[in-house]
Amino acid sequence: MGSDKPRHPLDPKRRPRATVWGSSPGPGYSPANSNTRIHGPKPFVLPEAAGRPTAALAMNLGLNSERLRAQMVSRLREQGIDDERVLAAMQAVPRHLFVDQGLASRAYEDAALPIGYGQTISQPWVVAHMLSLMSVGRNPQRVLEIGAGCGYQAAVLAQFVREVFAIERVRGLYEQARMNLAQGRFKTRVRLTFGDGMLGLEHHAPFDGIVVAAAGVKIPEALLHQLAIGARLIAPEGSTHQRLILIERTSQASWQRVELQDVRFVPLRPGTQL
Ligand code: SAH
């Protein structure tokens, strides 16, 4: 009957309203207990990890990472992600290359992990969910990402989008993302900018999709004007209490807004940090 029908992607009831960790690891976080989070299946821990030196572990992970990613992707499916483009992209991008070597063994857990400067790489489920919502029923060619961090989400986007424009405001992270993206040969499709993403990239607009990886009290208005008509923006909004918001530009002067579930992201900040 009705309840068996798949829910419309914009239906806020589609996912349980539990808080999920986006780019923030949450209160009480330490690298040793980062499973603070989240709903969904149990985090995966590499069994071989115990007692191995880091370099050997990284090599081991390199050899096994395809299998670990396949497990991550099947967990994402179980958690309701059904966009095949997004799933294929998450299968293709080696997330362990985007985190510090010491955390590489945990790269395929469904957890946000620290990347330095008080920032984090977003939880895989959140990346998959946001990219699915931004692109469902569409074929986005030019997408803007605010908050590139270590570059992971931009690399995932680059698997199915022709041109990704990504902005990061922390100089050290911008450099990190640049190196990570070059190493993975994703750079050709990602145009990384050091700057304040709250302003967007006016001279490259309009975009077929905008993904914001940090939470502002309000979604910056400049970004709404840089959406193409029919395109979608997905962003967390709020400070202590945050919600994921999906906005679709329906005409030159109208936008439709839907509030989705509670989330926890690092704050969207103005200006840049050297
Ligand atoms: N997209 C990343 C998530 C990084 S965390 C991933 O793939 O995991 C969010 C990032 O947003 C942080 O690196 C933070 O520095 C950045 N950020 C916050 N405010 C910003 C702004 N106004 N412009 C650009 N980046 C911003």
PDB file of C-alpha atoms and ligand atoms in Angstrom:
ATOM      1  CA  MET A   1       0.000   0.000   0.000  1.00  0.00           C
ATOM      2  CA  GLY A   2       0.981   3.631   0.328  1.00  0.00           C
ATOM      3  CA  SER A   3       3.569   3.009   3.022  1.00  0.00           C
ATOM      4  CA  ASP A   4       5.484   0.611   0.747  1.00  0.00           C
ATOM      5  CA  LYS A   5       5.990   3.244  -1.919  1.00  0.00           C
ATOM      6  CA  PRO A   6       9.490   4.720  -2.095  1.00  0.00           C
ATOM      7  CA  ARG A   7       9.395   8.197  -0.656  1.00  0.00           C
ATOM      8  CA  HIS A   8      10.024  11.236  -2.774  1.00  0.00           C
ATOM      9  CA  PRO A   9      13.611  12.410  -2.225  1.00  0.00           C
ATOM     10  CA  LEU A  10      12.321  15.714  -0.871  1.00  0.00           C
ATOM     11  CA  ASP A  11      10.095  14.006   1.671  1.00  0.00           C
ATOM     12  CA  PRO A  12      11.693  14.740   5.053  1.00  0.00           C
ATOM     13  CA  LYS A  13      10.211  11.492   6.389  1.00  0.00           C
ATOM     14  CA  ARG A  14      12.372   9.539   3.975  1.00  0.00           C
ATOM     15  CA  ARG A  15      15.144   9.258   6.584  1.00  0.00           C
ATOM     16  CA  PRO A  16      14.854   8.909  10.320  1.00  0.00           C
ATOM     17  CA  ARG A  17      15.225  12.264  12.069  1.00  0.00           C
ATOM     18  CA  ALA A  18      18.269  11.257  14.094  1.00  0.00           C
ATOM     19  CA  THR A  19      21.264  13.553  14.037  1.00  0.00           C
ATOM     20  CA  VAL A  20      23.938  12.521  11.584  1.00  0.00           C
ATOM     21  CA  TRP A  21      27.454  13.866  11.619  1.00  0.00           C
ATOM     22  CA  GLY A  22      28.406  15.743   8.525  1.00  0.00           C
ATOM     23  CA  SER A  23      31.745  17.394   8.697  1.00  0.00           C
ATOM     24  CA  SER A  24      31.751  17.651  12.486  1.00  0.00           C
ATOM     25  CA  PRO A  25      32.887  14.732  14.605  1.00  0.00           C
ATOM     26  CA  GLY A  26      30.615  15.846  17.416  1.00  0.00           C
ATOM     27  CA  PRO A  27      31.030  16.442  21.139  1.00  0.00           C
ATOM     28  CA  GLY A  28      33.471  14.324  23.107  1.00  0.00           C
ATOM     29  CA  TYR A  29      35.330  13.432  19.962  1.00  0.00           C
ATOM     30  CA  SER A  30      38.821  12.039  20.014  1.00  0.00           C
ATOM     31  CA  PRO A  31      40.434   9.991  17.258  1.00  0.00           C
ATOM     32  CA  ALA A  32      40.134   6.981  19.557  1.00  0.00           C
ATOM     33  CA  ASN A  33      36.384   7.248  20.035  1.00  0.00           C
ATOM     34  CA  SER A  34      35.131   8.848  16.869  1.00  0.00           C
ATOM     35  CA  ASN A  35      32.238   6.428  16.652  1.00  0.00           C
ATOM     36  CA  THR A  36      30.271   8.966  18.680  1.00  0.00           C
ATOM     37  CA  ARG A  37      27.725   9.481  15.890  1.00  0.00           C
ATOM     38  CA  ILE A  38      25.243   8.351  13.898  1.00  0.00           C
ATOM     39  CA  HIS A  39      22.566   5.933  12.937  1.00  0.00           C
ATOM     40  CA  GLY A  40      23.255   3.146  10.511  1.00  0.00           C
ATOM     41  CA  PRO A  41      25.255  -0.066  10.574  1.00  0.00           C
ATOM     42  CA  LYS A  42      28.166  -0.607  12.920  1.00  0.00           C
ATOM     43  CA  PRO A  43      31.406   1.081  11.880  1.00  0.00           C
ATOM     44  CA  PHE A  44      33.827  -1.137  10.078  1.00  0.00           C
ATOM     45  CA  VAL A  45      37.228  -1.572  11.694  1.00  0.00           C
ATOM     46  CA  LEU A  46      40.052  -3.128   9.774  1.00  0.00           C
ATOM     47  CA  PRO A  47      40.760  -6.404  11.616  1.00  0.00           C
ATOM     48  CA  GLU A  48      44.403  -6.479  10.555  1.00  0.00           C
ATOM     49  CA  ALA A  49      44.995  -3.073  12.150  1.00  0.00           C
ATOM     50  CA  ALA A  50      45.990  -4.262  15.621  1.00  0.00           C
ATOM     51  CA  GLY A  51      49.667  -3.812  16.359  1.00  0.00           C
ATOM     52  CA  ARG A  52      50.776  -3.053  12.796  1.00  0.00           C
ATOM     53  CA  PRO A  53      53.178  -0.208  12.097  1.00  0.00           C
ATOM     54  CA  THR A  54      51.603   2.621  10.112  1.00  0.00           C
ATOM     55  CA  ALA A  55      53.540   2.178   6.841  1.00  0.00           C
ATOM     56  CA  ALA A  56      52.775  -1.541   6.667  1.00  0.00           C
ATOM     57  CA  LEU A  57      49.181  -0.789   7.470  1.00  0.00           C
ATOM     58  CA  ALA A  58      48.927   1.841   4.765  1.00  0.00           C
ATOM     59  CA  MET A  59      50.353  -0.594   2.235  1.00  0.00           C
ATOM     60  CA  ASN A  60      47.991  -3.285   3.425  1.00  0.00           C
ATOM     61  CA  LEU A  61      45.137  -0.821   3.139  1.00  0.00           C
ATOM     62  CA  GLY A  62      46.231   0.133  -0.362  1.00  0.00           C
ATOM     63  CA  LEU A  63      45.976  -3.500  -1.392  1.00  0.00           C
ATOM     64  CA  ASN A  64      42.654  -4.015   0.347  1.00  0.00           C
ATOM     65  CA  SER A  65      41.046  -0.674  -0.215  1.00  0.00           C
ATOM     66  CA  GLU A  66      38.947  -1.772  -3.177  1.00  0.00           C
ATOM     67  CA  ARG A  67      37.321  -4.441  -1.021  1.00  0.00           C
ATOM     68  CA  LEU A  68      36.883  -2.022   1.898  1.00  0.00           C
ATOM     69  CA  ARG A  69      35.232   0.484  -0.412  1.00  0.00           C
ATOM     70  CA  ALA A  70      32.903  -2.205  -1.755  1.00  0.00           C
ATOM     71  CA  GLN A  71      31.862  -2.905   1.850  1.00  0.00           C
ATOM     72  CA  MET A  72      31.374   0.815   2.448  1.00  0.00           C
ATOM     73  CA  VAL A  73      29.214   1.053  -0.682  1.00  0.00           C
ATOM     74  CA  SER A  74      27.035  -1.894   0.328  1.00  0.00           C
ATOM     75  CA  ARG A  75      26.526  -0.280   3.744  1.00  0.00           C
ATOM     76  CA  LEU A  76      25.491   2.923   1.970  1.00  0.00           C
ATOM     77  CA  ARG A  77      22.946   0.922  -0.054  1.00  0.00           C
ATOM     78  CA  GLU A  78      21.571  -0.621   3.153  1.00  0.00           C
ATOM     79  CA  GLN A  79      21.266   2.909   4.548  1.00  0.00           C
ATOM     80  CA  GLY A  80      19.061   3.932   1.634  1.00  0.00           C
ATOM     81  CA  ILE A  81      21.485   5.470  -0.872  1.00  0.00           C
ATOM     82  CA  ASP A  82      20.283   4.347  -4.275  1.00  0.00           C
ATOM     83  CA  ASP A  83      21.853   6.744  -6.795  1.00  0.00           C
ATOM     84  CA  GLU A  84      24.126   4.512  -8.864  1.00  0.00           C
ATOM     85  CA  ARG A  85      26.296   7.414 -10.064  1.00  0.00           C
ATOM     86  CA  VAL A  86      27.044   8.405  -6.499  1.00  0.00           C
ATOM     87  CA  LEU A  87      27.656   4.816  -5.374  1.00  0.00           C
ATOM     88  CA  ALA A  88      30.024   4.189  -8.298  1.00  0.00           C
ATOM     89  CA  ALA A  89      31.877   7.408  -7.507  1.00  0.00           C
ATOM     90  CA  MET A  90      32.283   6.433  -3.842  1.00  0.00           C
ATOM     91  CA  GLN A  91      33.556   3.032  -4.943  1.00  0.00           C
ATOM     92  CA  ALA A  92      36.129   4.696  -7.201  1.00  0.00           C
ATOM     93  CA  VAL A  93      37.654   7.305  -4.857  1.00  0.00           C
ATOM     94  CA  PRO A  94      40.240   6.017  -2.347  1.00  0.00           C
ATOM     95  CA  ARG A  95      39.099   7.864   0.789  1.00  0.00           C
ATOM     96  CA  HIS A  96      42.172   6.665   2.709  1.00  0.00           C
ATOM     97  CA  LEU A  97      44.370   8.908   0.524  1.00  0.00           C
ATOM     98  CA  PHE A  98      42.488  11.973   1.804  1.00  0.00           C
ATOM     99  CA  VAL A  99      43.168  11.424   5.515  1.00  0.00           C
ATOM    100  CA  ASP A 100      46.347  11.408   7.561  1.00  0.00           C
ATOM    101  CA  GLN A 101      48.295   8.134   7.301  1.00  0.00           C
ATOM    102  CA  GLY A 102      47.690   7.485  10.994  1.00  0.00           C
ATOM    103  CA  LEU A 103      43.926   7.463  10.375  1.00  0.00           C
ATOM    104  CA  ALA A 104      44.038   5.565   7.071  1.00  0.00           C
ATOM    105  CA  SER A 105      42.896   2.320   8.684  1.00  0.00           C
ATOM    106  CA  ARG A 106      39.667   4.071   9.701  1.00  0.00           C
ATOM    107  CA  ALA A 107      38.985   5.725   6.350  1.00  0.00           C
ATOM    108  CA  TYR A 108      36.176   3.329   5.417  1.00  0.00           C
ATOM    109  CA  GLU A 109      34.274   3.617   8.669  1.00  0.00           C
ATOM    110  CA  ASP A 110      31.093   5.633   8.348  1.00  0.00           C
ATOM    111  CA  ALA A 111      32.570   8.422  10.438  1.00  0.00           C
ATOM    112  CA  ALA A 112      33.805  11.990  10.146  1.00  0.00           C
ATOM    113  CA  LEU A 113      37.579  12.097  10.815  1.00  0.00           C
ATOM    114  CA  PRO A 114      39.884  15.013  11.695  1.00  0.00           C
ATOM    115  CA  ILE A 115      41.896  16.595   8.870  1.00  0.00           C
ATOM    116  CA  GLY A 116      43.628  19.311  10.918  1.00  0.00           C
ATOM    117  CA  TYR A 117      42.798  22.995  11.587  1.00  0.00           C
ATOM    118  CA  GLY A 118      39.827  21.841  13.690  1.00  0.00           C
ATOM    119  CA  GLN A 119      38.060  20.571  10.535  1.00  0.00           C
ATOM    120  CA  THR A 120      36.988  17.104   9.415  1.00  0.00           C
ATOM    121  CA  ILE A 121      36.362  14.952   6.373  1.00  0.00           C
ATOM    122  CA  SER A 122      32.592  14.354   6.200  1.00  0.00           C
ATOM    123  CA  GLN A 123      30.988  11.039   7.049  1.00  0.00           C
ATOM    124  CA  PRO A 124      30.576   8.915   3.870  1.00  0.00           C
ATOM    125  CA  TRP A 125      26.811   8.573   4.323  1.00  0.00           C
ATOM    126  CA  VAL A 126      26.416  12.357   4.491  1.00  0.00           C
ATOM    127  CA  VAL A 127      28.522  12.866   1.348  1.00  0.00           C
ATOM    128  CA  ALA A 128      26.484  10.240  -0.516  1.00  0.00           C
ATOM    129  CA  HIS A 129      23.160  11.599   0.750  1.00  0.00           C
ATOM    130  CA  MET A 130      23.936  15.210  -0.116  1.00  0.00           C
ATOM    131  CA  LEU A 131      25.280  14.416  -3.580  1.00  0.00           C
ATOM    132  CA  SER A 132      22.251  12.200  -4.296  1.00  0.00           C
ATOM    133  CA  LEU A 133      19.807  14.928  -3.284  1.00  0.00           C
ATOM    134  CA  MET A 134      21.647  17.557  -5.305  1.00  0.00           C
ATOM    135  CA  SER A 135      21.716  15.462  -8.478  1.00  0.00           C
ATOM    136  CA  VAL A 136      18.649  13.179  -8.432  1.00  0.00           C
ATOM    137  CA  GLY A 137      16.751  13.282 -11.722  1.00  0.00           C
ATOM    138  CA  ARG A 138      19.367  15.646 -13.155  1.00  0.00           C
ATOM    139  CA  ASN A 139      22.624  15.445 -14.984  1.00  0.00           C
ATOM    140  CA  PRO A 140      24.678  18.206 -13.390  1.00  0.00           C
ATOM    141  CA  GLN A 141      27.686  19.285 -15.439  1.00  0.00           C
ATOM    142  CA  ARG A 142      29.046  22.168 -13.359  1.00  0.00           C
ATOM    143  CA  VAL A 143      28.841  21.933  -9.588  1.00  0.00           C
ATOM    144  CA  LEU A 144      30.098  24.260  -6.853  1.00  0.00           C
ATOM    145  CA  GLU A 145      31.305  22.900  -3.529  1.00  0.00           C
ATOM    146  CA  ILE A 146      31.766  25.204  -0.522  1.00  0.00           C
ATOM    147  CA  GLY A 147      34.239  23.841   2.034  1.00  0.00           C
ATOM    148  CA  ALA A 148      36.586  21.566   0.099  1.00  0.00           C
ATOM    149  CA  GLY A 149      38.493  20.511   3.251  1.00  0.00           C
ATOM    150  CA  CYS A 150      40.869  17.745   2.173  1.00  0.00           C
ATOM    151  CA  GLY A 151      39.194  17.472  -1.253  1.00  0.00           C
ATOM    152  CA  TYR A 152      37.395  14.149  -0.810  1.00  0.00           C
ATOM    153  CA  GLN A 153      33.878  15.240  -1.753  1.00  0.00           C
ATOM    154  CA  ALA A 154      35.209  17.203  -4.731  1.00  0.00           C
ATOM    155  CA  ALA A 155      36.962  14.045  -5.940  1.00  0.00           C
ATOM    156  CA  VAL A 156      33.736  12.040  -5.583  1.00  0.00           C
ATOM    157  CA  LEU A 157      31.824  14.718  -7.502  1.00  0.00           C
ATOM    158  CA  ALA A 158      34.474  14.738 -10.224  1.00  0.00           C
ATOM    159  CA  GLN A 159      33.620  11.127 -11.008  1.00  0.00           C
ATOM    160  CA  PHE A 160      30.253  12.067 -12.491  1.00  0.00           C
ATOM    161  CA  VAL A 161      30.347  15.838 -13.022  1.00  0.00           C
ATOM    162  CA  ARG A 162      32.299  17.437 -15.852  1.00  0.00           C
ATOM    163  CA  GLU A 163      33.507  20.475 -13.901  1.00  0.00           C
ATOM    164  CA  VAL A 164      33.718  20.832 -10.131  1.00  0.00           C
ATOM    165  CA  PHE A 165      34.444  24.242  -8.605  1.00  0.00           C
ATOM    166  CA  ALA A 166      35.520  23.856  -4.980  1.00  0.00           C
ATOM    167  CA  ILE A 167      36.321  26.626  -2.488  1.00  0.00           C
ATOM    168  CA  GLU A 168      38.234  26.347   0.790  1.00  0.00           C
ATOM    169  CA  ARG A 169      38.865  29.222   3.233  1.00  0.00           C
ATOM    170  CA  VAL A 170      41.733  27.677   5.286  1.00  0.00           C
ATOM    171  CA  ARG A 171      45.017  28.028   3.418  1.00  0.00           C
ATOM    172  CA  GLY A 172      46.572  24.841   4.865  1.00  0.00           C
ATOM    173  CA  LEU A 173      43.541  22.762   3.875  1.00  0.00           C
ATOM    174  CA  TYR A 174      43.422  24.314   0.437  1.00  0.00           C
ATOM    175  CA  GLU A 175      47.067  23.191  -0.045  1.00  0.00           C
ATOM    176  CA  GLN A 176      46.210  19.751   1.335  1.00  0.00           C
ATOM    177  CA  ALA A 177      43.250  19.391  -1.039  1.00  0.00           C
ATOM    178  CA  ARG A 178      45.406  20.508  -3.960  1.00  0.00           C
ATOM    179  CA  MET A 179      47.991  17.818  -3.197  1.00  0.00           C
ATOM    180  CA  ASN A 180      45.397  15.110  -2.561  1.00  0.00           C
ATOM    181  CA  LEU A 181      43.566  15.875  -5.768  1.00  0.00           C
ATOM    182  CA  ALA A 182      46.800  15.940  -7.793  1.00  0.00           C
ATOM    183  CA  GLN A 183      47.902  12.636  -6.294  1.00  0.00           C
ATOM    184  CA  GLY A 184      44.638  10.977  -7.240  1.00  0.00           C
ATOM    185  CA  ARG A 185      44.654  12.608 -10.704  1.00  0.00           C
ATOM    186  CA  PHE A 186      41.251  14.212 -10.017  1.00  0.00           C
ATOM    187  CA  LYS A 187      42.658  17.651 -10.589  1.00  0.00           C
ATOM    188  CA  THR A 188      41.689  17.920 -14.234  1.00  0.00           C
ATOM    189  CA  ARG A 189      38.012  18.167 -13.342  1.00  0.00           C
ATOM    190  CA  VAL A 190      38.304  20.082 -10.069  1.00  0.00           C
ATOM    191  CA  ARG A 191      38.999  23.808 -10.013  1.00  0.00           C
ATOM    192  CA  LEU A 192      40.038  24.597  -6.501  1.00  0.00           C
ATOM    193  CA  THR A 193      39.876  28.164  -5.173  1.00  0.00           C
ATOM    194  CA  PHE A 194      41.269  29.591  -1.938  1.00  0.00           C
ATOM    195  CA  GLY A 195      38.670  32.054  -0.680  1.00  0.00           C
ATOM    196  CA  ASP A 196      35.411  32.722   1.118  1.00  0.00           C
ATOM    197  CA  GLY A 197      32.794  30.342  -0.254  1.00  0.00           C
ATOM    198  CA  MET A 198      29.972  32.376   1.276  1.00  0.00           C
ATOM    199  CA  LEU A 199      30.367  34.628  -1.750  1.00  0.00           C
ATOM    200  CA  GLY A 200      30.299  31.728  -4.197  1.00  0.00           C
ATOM    201  CA  LEU A 201      32.020  32.163  -7.551  1.00  0.00           C
ATOM    202  CA  GLU A 202      30.000  34.787  -9.345  1.00  0.00           C
ATOM    203  CA  HIS A 203      32.064  34.778 -12.548  1.00  0.00           C
ATOM    204  CA  HIS A 204      31.607  31.000 -13.025  1.00  0.00           C
ATOM    205  CA  ALA A 205      27.871  30.959 -12.221  1.00  0.00           C
ATOM    206  CA  PRO A 206      25.286  29.619 -12.864  1.00  0.00           C
ATOM    207  CA  PHE A 207      25.898  26.168 -11.405  1.00  0.00           C
ATOM    208  CA  ASP A 208      23.877  22.991 -11.988  1.00  0.00           C
ATOM    209  CA  GLY A 209      24.243  22.169  -8.307  1.00  0.00           C
ATOM    210  CA  ILE A 210      25.771  23.612  -5.112  1.00  0.00           C
ATOM    211  CA  VAL A 211      26.886  21.555  -2.105  1.00  0.00           C
ATOM    212  CA  VAL A 212      27.832  23.297   1.135  1.00  0.00           C
ATOM    213  CA  ALA A 213      29.913  21.277   3.619  1.00  0.00           C
ATOM    214  CA  ALA A 214      29.788  23.691   6.579  1.00  0.00           C
ATOM    215  CA  ALA A 215      26.827  25.142   8.496  1.00  0.00           C
ATOM    216  CA  GLY A 216      25.936  28.822   8.379  1.00  0.00           C
ATOM    217  CA  VAL A 217      23.248  30.375  10.565  1.00  0.00           C
ATOM    218  CA  LYS A 218      21.597  31.222   7.250  1.00  0.00           C
ATOM    219  CA  ILE A 219      22.390  29.883   3.792  1.00  0.00           C
ATOM    220  CA  PRO A 220      24.307  32.708   2.052  1.00  0.00           C
ATOM    221  CA  GLU A 221      22.034  34.517  -0.359  1.00  0.00           C
ATOM    222  CA  ALA A 222      24.770  34.927  -2.988  1.00  0.00           C
ATOM    223  CA  LEU A 223      24.720  31.169  -3.479  1.00  0.00           C
ATOM    224  CA  LEU A 224      20.985  31.099  -4.231  1.00  0.00           C
ATOM    225  CA  HIS A 225      21.530  33.548  -7.092  1.00  0.00           C
ATOM    226  CA  GLN A 226      24.334  31.411  -8.518  1.00  0.00           C
ATOM    227  CA  LEU A 227      22.054  28.385  -8.989  1.00  0.00           C
ATOM    228  CA  ALA A 228      20.827  27.663 -12.502  1.00  0.00           C
ATOM    229  CA  ILE A 229      17.043  27.493 -12.842  1.00  0.00           C
ATOM    230  CA  GLY A 230      15.973  23.942 -11.970  1.00  0.00           C
ATOM    231  CA  ALA A 231      19.227  23.299 -10.063  1.00  0.00           C
ATOM    232  CA  ARG A 232      19.520  22.404  -6.407  1.00  0.00           C
ATOM    233  CA  LEU A 233      21.578  23.531  -3.455  1.00  0.00           C
ATOM    234  CA  ILE A 234      22.071  21.321  -0.414  1.00  0.00           C
ATOM    235  CA  ALA A 235      23.453  22.780   2.803  1.00  0.00           C
ATOM    236  CA  PRO A 236      23.339  22.450   6.557  1.00  0.00           C
ATOM    237  CA  GLU A 237      21.846  25.459   8.344  1.00  0.00           C
ATOM    238  CA  GLY A 238      21.890  26.540  11.993  1.00  0.00           C
ATOM    239  CA  SER A 239      24.369  26.821  14.840  1.00  0.00           C
ATOM    240  CA  THR A 240      23.787  24.594  17.883  1.00  0.00           C
ATOM    241  CA  HIS A 241      20.769  22.998  16.219  1.00  0.00           C
ATOM    242  CA  GLN A 242      21.381  22.319  12.542  1.00  0.00           C
ATOM    243  CA  ARG A 243      19.156  20.999   9.786  1.00  0.00           C
ATOM    244  CA  LEU A 244      19.990  19.845   6.291  1.00  0.00           C
ATOM    245  CA  ILE A 245      18.226  22.151   3.794  1.00  0.00           C
ATOM    246  CA  LEU A 246      17.473  21.469   0.158  1.00  0.00           C
ATOM    247  CA  ILE A 247      16.728  24.438  -2.073  1.00  0.00           C
ATOM    248  CA  GLU A 248      15.611  24.264  -5.686  1.00  0.00           C
ATOM    249  CA  ARG A 249      15.578  27.305  -7.917  1.00  0.00           C
ATOM    250  CA  THR A 250      12.237  27.123  -9.692  1.00  0.00           C
ATOM    251  CA  SER A 251      12.433  30.363 -11.725  1.00  0.00           C
ATOM    252  CA  GLN A 252      14.469  33.548 -12.026  1.00  0.00           C
ATOM    253  CA  ALA A 253      12.953  34.866  -8.817  1.00  0.00           C
ATOM    254  CA  SER A 254      11.658  31.842  -6.912  1.00  0.00           C
ATOM    255  CA  TRP A 255      13.234  29.127  -4.797  1.00  0.00           C
ATOM    256  CA  GLN A 256      11.610  26.164  -3.093  1.00  0.00           C
ATOM    257  CA  ARG A 257      12.982  25.152   0.282  1.00  0.00           C
ATOM    258  CA  VAL A 258      12.648  21.851   2.133  1.00  0.00           C
ATOM    259  CA  GLU A 259      14.027  21.097   5.595  1.00  0.00           C
ATOM    260  CA  LEU A 260      15.423  17.606   6.006  1.00  0.00           C
ATOM    261  CA  GLN A 261      17.005  15.883   8.999  1.00  0.00           C
ATOM    262  CA  ASP A 262      19.119  17.109  11.896  1.00  0.00           C
ATOM    263  CA  VAL A 263      22.837  17.152  11.171  1.00  0.00           C
ATOM    264  CA  ARG A 264      26.079  18.308  12.746  1.00  0.00           C
ATOM    265  CA  PHE A 265      28.608  20.200  10.610  1.00  0.00           C
ATOM    266  CA  VAL A 266      31.564  22.457  11.340  1.00  0.00           C
ATOM    267  CA  PRO A 267      30.640  26.165  11.093  1.00  0.00           C
ATOM    268  CA  LEU A 268      30.636  28.140   7.858  1.00  0.00           C
ATOM    269  CA  ARG A 269      32.902  31.120   8.548  1.00  0.00           C
ATOM    270  CA  PRO A 270      33.401  34.359   6.627  1.00  0.00           C
ATOM    271  CA  GLY A 271      36.740  35.461   5.180  1.00  0.00           C
ATOM    272  CA  THR A 272      39.886  33.401   4.899  1.00  0.00           C
ATOM    273  CA  GLN A 273      42.437  31.954   7.327  1.00  0.00           C
ATOM    274  CA  LEU A 274      46.118  31.989   6.415  1.00  0.00           C
TER     275      LEU A 274
HETATM  276  N1  SAH B   1      34.065  18.672   1.768  1.00  0.00           N
HETATM  277  C1  SAH B   1      34.887  18.149   2.842  1.00  0.00           C
HETATM  278  C2  SAH B   1      34.390  18.602   4.189  1.00  0.00           C
HETATM  279  C3  SAH B   1      35.329  19.528   4.852  1.00  0.00           C
HETATM  280  S1  SAH B   1      34.767  20.203   6.391  1.00  0.00           S
HETATM  281  C4  SAH B   1      34.977  16.648   2.687  1.00  0.00           C
HETATM  282  O1  SAH B   1      35.059  16.193   1.575  1.00  0.00           O
HETATM  283  O2  SAH B   1      35.021  15.931   3.652  1.00  0.00           O
HETATM  284  C5  SAH B   1      34.114  21.758   5.891  1.00  0.00           C
HETATM  285  C6  SAH B   1      35.123  22.730   5.365  1.00  0.00           C
HETATM  286  O3  SAH B   1      34.456  23.950   5.134  1.00  0.00           O
HETATM  287  C7  SAH B   1      36.293  23.054   6.301  1.00  0.00           C
HETATM  288  O4  SAH B   1      37.479  22.713   5.677  1.00  0.00           O
HETATM  289  C8  SAH B   1      36.190  24.576   6.497  1.00  0.00           C
HETATM  290  O5  SAH B   1      37.450  25.218   6.553  1.00  0.00           O
HETATM  291  C9  SAH B   1      35.416  24.970   5.254  1.00  0.00           C
HETATM  292  N2  SAH B   1      34.733  26.270   5.300  1.00  0.00           N
HETATM  293  C10 SAH B   1      34.054  26.847   6.324  1.00  0.00           C
HETATM  294  N3  SAH B   1      33.582  28.049   5.957  1.00  0.00           N
HETATM  295  C11 SAH B   1      33.979  28.252   4.655  1.00  0.00           C
HETATM  296  C12 SAH B   1      33.808  29.305   3.719  1.00  0.00           C
HETATM  297  N4  SAH B   1      33.145  30.435   4.009  1.00  0.00           N
HETATM  298  N5  SAH B   1      34.347  29.154   2.487  1.00  0.00           N
HETATM  299  C13 SAH B   1      35.031  28.049   2.142  1.00  0.00           C
HETATM  300  N6  SAH B   1      35.233  27.016   2.988  1.00  0.00           N
HETATM  301  C14 SAH B   1      34.708  27.111   4.241  1.00  0.00           C
END
